[in-house]
Amino acid sequence: MSESAHRELTGPVAGEKNLRPGPCVARPDAAPARRRPTPFETCHATVPAVCLAGTVALSMLAAQPVCVGVSLAGALAFSLAARGARATARGLVWQVPMLALVCLFNPLFSASGSTLLFKLGPRSVYAESLAYGATMGALMVAGVLWLEDAAAVLTQDRLLALAGRRMRSLPLVVSMAAQLAPQLLGRAHAVRTALDACTAAGPRPGRREGLVRTSTLLMGWALEDSLGRADAMRARGWESGLPRTCYRTERLRRSDVAALVGLAALLALAAAGAWVACADWRFYPRMEGLAPWWCYVPLVLLAALPTVVAAVGRVRDRGLS
Amino acid sequence: MSVVPALSYEGVGFSYAAAPGASASGEVLRDVTLEVPEGEFVLLVGATGSGKSTLLRLAKPEIAPAGRLEGEVRAFGRDVRGLGPVESARAVGYVFQDPDAQIVCDTVWHEVAFGLENLGVDEGEMRRRVAETCNFLGMEPWLRMRTAELSGGQRQTLALAATLALRPRLLLLDEPTAMLDPLAEKSFLSLLFRANRELGMTVVVATHAPRPMLDYATRALRIEDGSVLPVGLGELAKAPSLEPVPRRGGPSACGDPASRSAAASRVVPASRSAAASRFAGEKDLLRADNLWLRYARDGRWVLRGLDLSVAAGEVRALVGSNGCGKSTLLAALAGALRTQRGRVRNAAAASQALLPQSPRALLARETVADELSEWRRAGGYDAAEVSAALGRIGLAGAAGRHPYDLSGGQQQLLALEKLLLLHPRLLLLDEPTKGLDDAFRARVAARVAAARDAGATVLVATHDLGFVRAVADSVSLLFDGEVAVTEPTATFFERSWLYRDR
């Protein structure tokens, strides 16, 4: 029997091992794939992009306790739906202390208000400035949560598909950079492993020297690769002189346009409501000027919308294993 | 009417533009005349550096090397120098060796569409071609994966897909499987074969290891000293494998042909007992007990309760399928990876060296001579030894060159020599012959054997069974995170159903 015939039988399914044996880089076999249904997967990327961008912008601009509370609640609910309890909890581990810190620090810097709670040395702590701090802290947390949610929904390739026709090389640049980062990390790990394993070569170089050695080595390696990559690009018609076209995996359908129009209307209403709510509201000297309840209705709808979409998706998926 | 060949070279000579300071003329090809009829599957064999890549690249003007070209290269009857980038991309496809360097985009679908986008193909046609290409190659399950998550074999299949999507009539491949493991190589070649037979694509593959391709090829050409001559496929099949390197001062534990034929005829061959007893009285230099290792908290176990012992002076080969944990085991034994459970006792922990899968992870200096001198102080060797080492690996004339300007085989030898200069008591080698031609495999084998004869203990993870037979005393088969079997080399090959080197 020939060597080739035997060789056929000597390996398993996976192909050649890449140079990323490190724990620092995601390996396909390292963990079972996290498969959580992604909300907004079945509509064009512009829909979640507009929805989430609008919500983030509104929550950042409406620094009023009720608006902020609504936004925070919406962001949290959507985070639970889109990212799961575990990821949300991991984020909250640092977000809650941040909120508390901002809340507590504000009275130390701005001693305004009329309801004196207590005195901390020479500083007076008022309920109003504490509330102001809490609102600002919650606003920051809500902003961060919405951005995390957006990242979970809009994967990089969906986001890049939104790039306009004039910026066609932008997606390419970004995707090359996105490839480079894990490759560099994997190689850095390979270089470090090799060096750590070569004890016969004497003591490890100092931290700084080691860093210089590794980065020089990786730079040379990447440059060498880039020559090969440039050839591979040219061999496939790069710089052919023809205008580049664009392969799109998503198409804007009529239903997407309808959703966008609806979203725009809701955003306008929510903005108007938030504007009224903020215009009447003041923290100092005492908190007053709460707008009537119907001002908040569009905002509540907007903040709840992503979670509702996620929930509807789940309901539609029921019966699937 | 004569049929126009897919590719033809007429009196082609080529010399590289002389590097400043170089006296040699740099002539690579001399009066090459050949024709490749349409629909053939042609192998272009020859040693590393013989000019295979140059010959192929000359047919693709966008990537042709800079230098002086004589004669004419024609694709489908047209001089390739007259082809624009668009015509060239449509007529001639080119697949490169390195699975890492030729992927441009970060998702699979985008990579397949990349060439079509460049050529301004409209969206409807693009959809059809991407769909058909992925169907043909069976890539649909991983269409939406990120390219960084793909294995080497998948990346190379993707490179093939990205080229096939352009529907070239002629496909040129430069060592496409050199970086793949045997199984990935087989599956890649079968896809290539289907492109040749089912799509009628003319295929020319440059390779230094033609054996796995012989079943598919219609003919072969050998390039030697700048000339190209036909060579019989049968002749390539008969090419000798790596010769065993006997131990200095005694018969090889496993290798000599006499004991091998005896092994075939007797139930308990003499060679086996000899090998078994060779290290019977030796103390273990390296011992691993119950090693458990995984890369992520919820990941699969790569090593699960692995036990291993290696005697002082032994050369042990680790074989097993891809992803079975060979590289991980080497790093764990070297103490460079932390295991979650288990213990490694390594008597040579302070005097060990690891050759990583890619020699580039070890090459950090500007010149070849600097490279060998990097660890001079720790290794306690002097400049004279460095130049002797350069001579041993045939790089005496290349001391001032950048390591990246060397061929893959030379880089591997250089990295190995860098380690051997340290005289490590324990040498850990990860796929030392990957991508090397027979001449370099033999040289690596000779250097490893020399280290063994000087008393080093060697642990080598490899897919190269010829190399195992040439240098290893014993073999451990890794499976499911454990050592499934450890036997003297001859016994292992003799009893194995799968693992034989010829």
Short mmCIF file of C-alpha atoms in Angstrom, two decimals, chain A residues 1-32 86 155-157 160-161 165 171-172 174-176 178-179 182-183 187 189-204 209 213 216-222 224-226 228-251, chain B residues 57 60 62-63 85-86 89 94 96 98-107 109 111 113-121 123 126-127 130 144 146-153 155 162-163 166 179-186 211-212 295-296 298-300 320-323 327 331 334 336-337 349-354 356-358 360-364 374-375 378 404 418-419 422 424 434 465 497-502:
data_model
loop_
_atom_site.label_atom_id
_atom_site.label_comp_id
_atom_site.label_asym_id
_atom_site.label_seq_id
_atom_site.Cartn_x
_atom_site.Cartn_y
_atom_site.Cartn_z
CA MET A 1 0.00 0.00 0.00
CA SER A 2 1.41 3.39 -0.89
CA GLU A 3 2.36 5.96 1.70
CA SER A 4 -0.30 8.26 0.31
CA ALA A 5 -3.01 5.72 0.78
CA HIS A 6 -1.94 5.17 4.36
CA ARG A 7 -1.59 8.83 5.06
CA GLU A 8 -5.18 9.26 4.16
CA LEU A 9 -6.12 7.30 7.20
CA THR A 10 -3.81 8.94 9.66
CA GLY A 11 -5.62 12.14 10.47
CA PRO A 12 -9.00 13.18 11.79
CA VAL A 13 -11.53 15.58 10.44
CA ALA A 14 -10.02 18.91 11.38
CA GLY A 15 -7.46 20.41 9.08
CA GLU A 16 -4.07 21.76 9.83
CA LYS A 17 -3.56 23.33 13.18
CA ASN A 18 -3.15 27.04 13.12
CA LEU A 19 -0.70 28.90 15.22
CA ARG A 20 -3.04 29.83 17.94
CA PRO A 21 -2.72 27.35 20.69
CA GLY A 22 -3.15 29.97 23.37
CA PRO A 23 -5.85 30.39 25.90
CA CYS A 24 -5.89 34.05 24.88
CA VAL A 25 -7.48 33.38 21.52
CA ALA A 26 -10.85 31.93 20.74
CA ARG A 27 -10.47 28.42 19.38
CA PRO A 28 -13.28 26.76 17.53
CA ASP A 29 -12.95 23.74 19.74
CA ALA A 30 -12.33 25.61 22.97
CA ALA A 31 -15.92 26.04 23.99
CA PRO A 32 -19.29 24.92 22.77
CA ARG A 86 -24.56 35.47 32.66
CA THR A 155 -22.12 41.72 14.27
CA GLN A 156 -19.21 43.24 12.48
CA ASP A 157 -20.12 42.01 9.03
CA LEU A 160 -19.92 46.79 7.59
CA ALA A 161 -22.70 45.98 5.14
CA ARG A 165 -21.31 52.63 -1.69
CA PRO A 171 -15.11 47.17 5.03
CA LEU A 172 -12.05 45.51 3.53
CA VAL A 174 -11.67 46.83 8.80
CA SER A 175 -11.98 43.12 8.07
CA MET A 176 -8.26 42.78 7.45
CA ALA A 178 -10.08 42.26 12.44
CA GLN A 179 -8.21 39.23 11.13
CA PRO A 182 -6.31 37.38 16.65
CA GLN A 183 -3.50 36.24 14.38
CA ARG A 187 1.55 34.23 17.20
CA HIS A 189 1.53 33.24 22.29
CA ALA A 190 3.51 30.84 20.08
CA VAL A 191 6.61 33.03 20.39
CA ARG A 192 6.26 33.27 24.17
CA THR A 193 5.67 29.54 24.52
CA ALA A 194 8.76 28.75 22.47
CA LEU A 195 10.86 31.12 24.54
CA ASP A 196 9.47 29.87 27.85
CA ALA A 197 10.13 26.30 26.80
CA CYS A 198 13.75 26.94 25.81
CA THR A 199 15.22 26.92 29.28
CA ALA A 200 18.57 25.92 27.85
CA ALA A 201 18.80 29.45 26.45
CA GLY A 202 19.30 30.86 29.92
CA PRO A 203 17.11 33.18 31.95
CA ARG A 204 14.16 34.88 30.23
CA GLU A 209 13.56 43.40 26.28
CA ARG A 213 11.97 41.01 20.87
CA THR A 216 10.04 42.97 16.29
CA LEU A 217 9.59 39.31 15.48
CA LEU A 218 5.84 39.65 14.97
CA MET A 219 6.31 42.74 12.83
CA GLY A 220 8.70 40.94 10.50
CA TRP A 221 6.38 37.97 10.33
CA ALA A 222 3.35 40.14 9.53
CA GLU A 224 6.33 38.85 5.24
CA ASP A 225 2.69 37.72 5.25
CA SER A 226 1.55 41.00 3.78
CA GLY A 228 2.01 37.09 0.16
CA ARG A 229 -1.40 38.60 0.81
CA ALA A 230 -0.80 41.39 -1.70
CA ASP A 231 0.06 38.77 -4.33
CA ALA A 232 -3.04 36.78 -3.47
CA MET A 233 -5.16 39.93 -3.86
CA ARG A 234 -3.63 40.87 -7.19
CA ALA A 235 -4.04 37.31 -8.48
CA ARG A 236 -7.78 37.72 -7.91
CA GLY A 237 -8.18 40.95 -9.83
CA TRP A 238 -7.48 43.52 -7.12
CA GLU A 239 -6.72 46.85 -8.81
CA SER A 240 -8.25 45.52 -12.00
CA GLY A 241 -9.31 49.05 -12.91
CA LEU A 242 -13.01 48.13 -13.03
CA PRO A 243 -15.36 49.69 -10.47
CA ARG A 244 -15.76 47.26 -7.57
CA THR A 245 -19.17 45.81 -6.90
CA CYS A 246 -20.43 44.67 -3.57
CA TYR A 247 -21.78 41.31 -2.50
CA ARG A 248 -24.55 41.95 -0.02
CA THR A 249 -25.91 39.23 2.18
CA GLU A 250 -28.95 41.31 3.17
CA ARG A 251 -31.55 43.05 1.06
CA ARG B 57 4.24 32.80 -11.62
CA LYS B 60 0.39 35.24 -14.18
CA GLU B 62 0.34 40.43 -11.90
CA ILE B 63 2.53 38.30 -9.68
CA PRO B 85 -5.57 42.06 -14.82
CA VAL B 86 -9.21 41.29 -15.63
CA ALA B 89 -7.95 36.78 -13.36
CA TYR B 94 -3.50 30.86 -8.74
CA PHE B 96 -0.56 29.90 -2.95
CA ASP B 98 0.49 29.60 2.90
CA PRO B 99 -3.04 29.16 4.23
CA ASP B 100 -2.58 32.13 6.57
CA ALA B 101 -1.24 34.73 4.18
CA GLN B 102 -3.64 34.40 1.25
CA ILE B 103 -6.93 35.03 3.03
CA VAL B 104 -8.02 38.65 2.69
CA CYS B 105 -11.49 38.99 4.24
CA ASP B 106 -12.72 38.04 7.65
CA THR B 107 -15.82 36.09 6.70
CA TRP B 109 -18.67 34.42 2.13
CA GLU B 111 -13.62 35.88 0.78
CA ALA B 113 -16.95 37.01 -3.32
CA PHE B 114 -13.76 39.10 -3.08
CA GLY B 115 -12.42 38.38 -6.57
CA LEU B 116 -15.87 38.84 -8.11
CA GLU B 117 -16.21 42.23 -6.42
CA ASN B 118 -12.82 43.21 -7.82
CA LEU B 119 -13.90 42.33 -11.33
CA GLY B 120 -17.11 44.32 -11.00
CA VAL B 121 -19.38 41.29 -11.48
CA GLU B 123 -24.84 41.21 -7.85
CA MET B 126 -22.15 37.09 -8.04
CA ARG B 127 -24.85 35.32 -5.99
CA VAL B 130 -20.79 32.14 -4.82
CA ARG B 144 -20.89 32.36 7.71
CA ARG B 146 -15.06 33.93 10.36
CA THR B 147 -11.92 33.03 8.49
CA ALA B 148 -9.86 33.30 11.69
CA GLU B 149 -11.81 30.34 13.09
CA LEU B 150 -11.02 28.02 10.19
CA SER B 151 -8.49 25.21 10.31
CA GLY B 152 -5.58 25.23 7.87
CA GLY B 153 -7.31 22.70 5.62
CA ARG B 155 -8.50 27.91 4.79
CA ALA B 162 -12.13 32.09 -3.94
CA THR B 163 -10.18 31.25 -7.08
CA LEU B 166 -13.76 33.46 -10.92
CA MET B 179 1.34 23.16 5.22
CA LEU B 180 -1.52 20.68 5.64
CA ASP B 181 -1.67 17.49 7.63
CA PRO B 182 -2.11 14.24 5.66
CA LEU B 183 -5.88 14.09 5.98
CA ALA B 184 -6.48 17.74 5.10
CA GLU B 185 -4.14 17.20 2.17
CA LYS B 186 -6.16 14.25 0.94
CA ARG B 211 3.14 10.96 -3.92
CA PRO B 212 -0.35 11.79 -2.63
CA TYR B 295 -7.90 26.09 27.18
CA ALA B 296 -11.22 27.44 28.42
CA ASP B 298 -16.08 25.27 29.54
CA GLY B 299 -13.90 23.93 26.72
CA ARG B 300 -13.18 20.33 25.90
CA GLY B 320 -1.88 10.95 16.25
CA SER B 321 -4.53 12.81 14.40
CA ASN B 322 -4.75 16.53 14.11
CA GLY B 323 -5.94 18.31 17.19
CA SER B 327 1.62 20.40 20.42
CA ALA B 331 4.25 22.80 25.66
CA ALA B 334 8.11 21.97 28.79
CA ALA B 336 5.15 26.57 29.12
CA LEU B 337 1.48 25.66 29.56
CA ALA B 349 13.79 21.19 33.07
CA ALA B 350 16.72 23.58 33.11
CA SER B 351 18.22 22.29 29.88
CA GLN B 352 15.47 21.86 27.37
CA ALA B 353 14.60 23.41 24.02
CA LEU B 354 11.41 23.49 21.97
CA PRO B 356 7.82 25.31 17.48
CA GLN B 357 5.73 24.34 14.46
CA SER B 358 6.69 27.50 12.64
CA ARG B 360 9.54 31.92 12.52
CA ALA B 361 8.42 31.93 16.16
CA LEU B 362 12.09 31.41 16.99
CA LEU B 363 13.82 33.62 14.42
CA ALA B 364 14.17 37.07 15.94
CA GLU B 374 21.55 35.13 20.07
CA TRP B 375 21.99 32.67 22.94
CA ALA B 378 23.75 31.12 27.88
CA TYR B 404 13.23 35.37 6.04
CA LYS B 418 19.98 27.49 17.01
CA LEU B 419 18.59 25.08 19.57
CA LEU B 422 22.65 25.05 23.32
CA PRO B 424 19.90 20.78 25.43
CA LYS B 434 6.37 19.99 7.86
CA LEU B 465 6.03 8.49 9.39
CA TRP B 497 -3.12 -1.22 10.75
CA LEU B 498 -2.85 2.41 9.70
CA TYR B 499 0.59 3.65 10.53
CA ARG B 500 3.15 2.37 8.08
CA ASP B 501 5.55 4.59 6.30
CA ARG B 502 5.31 3.01 2.90
#
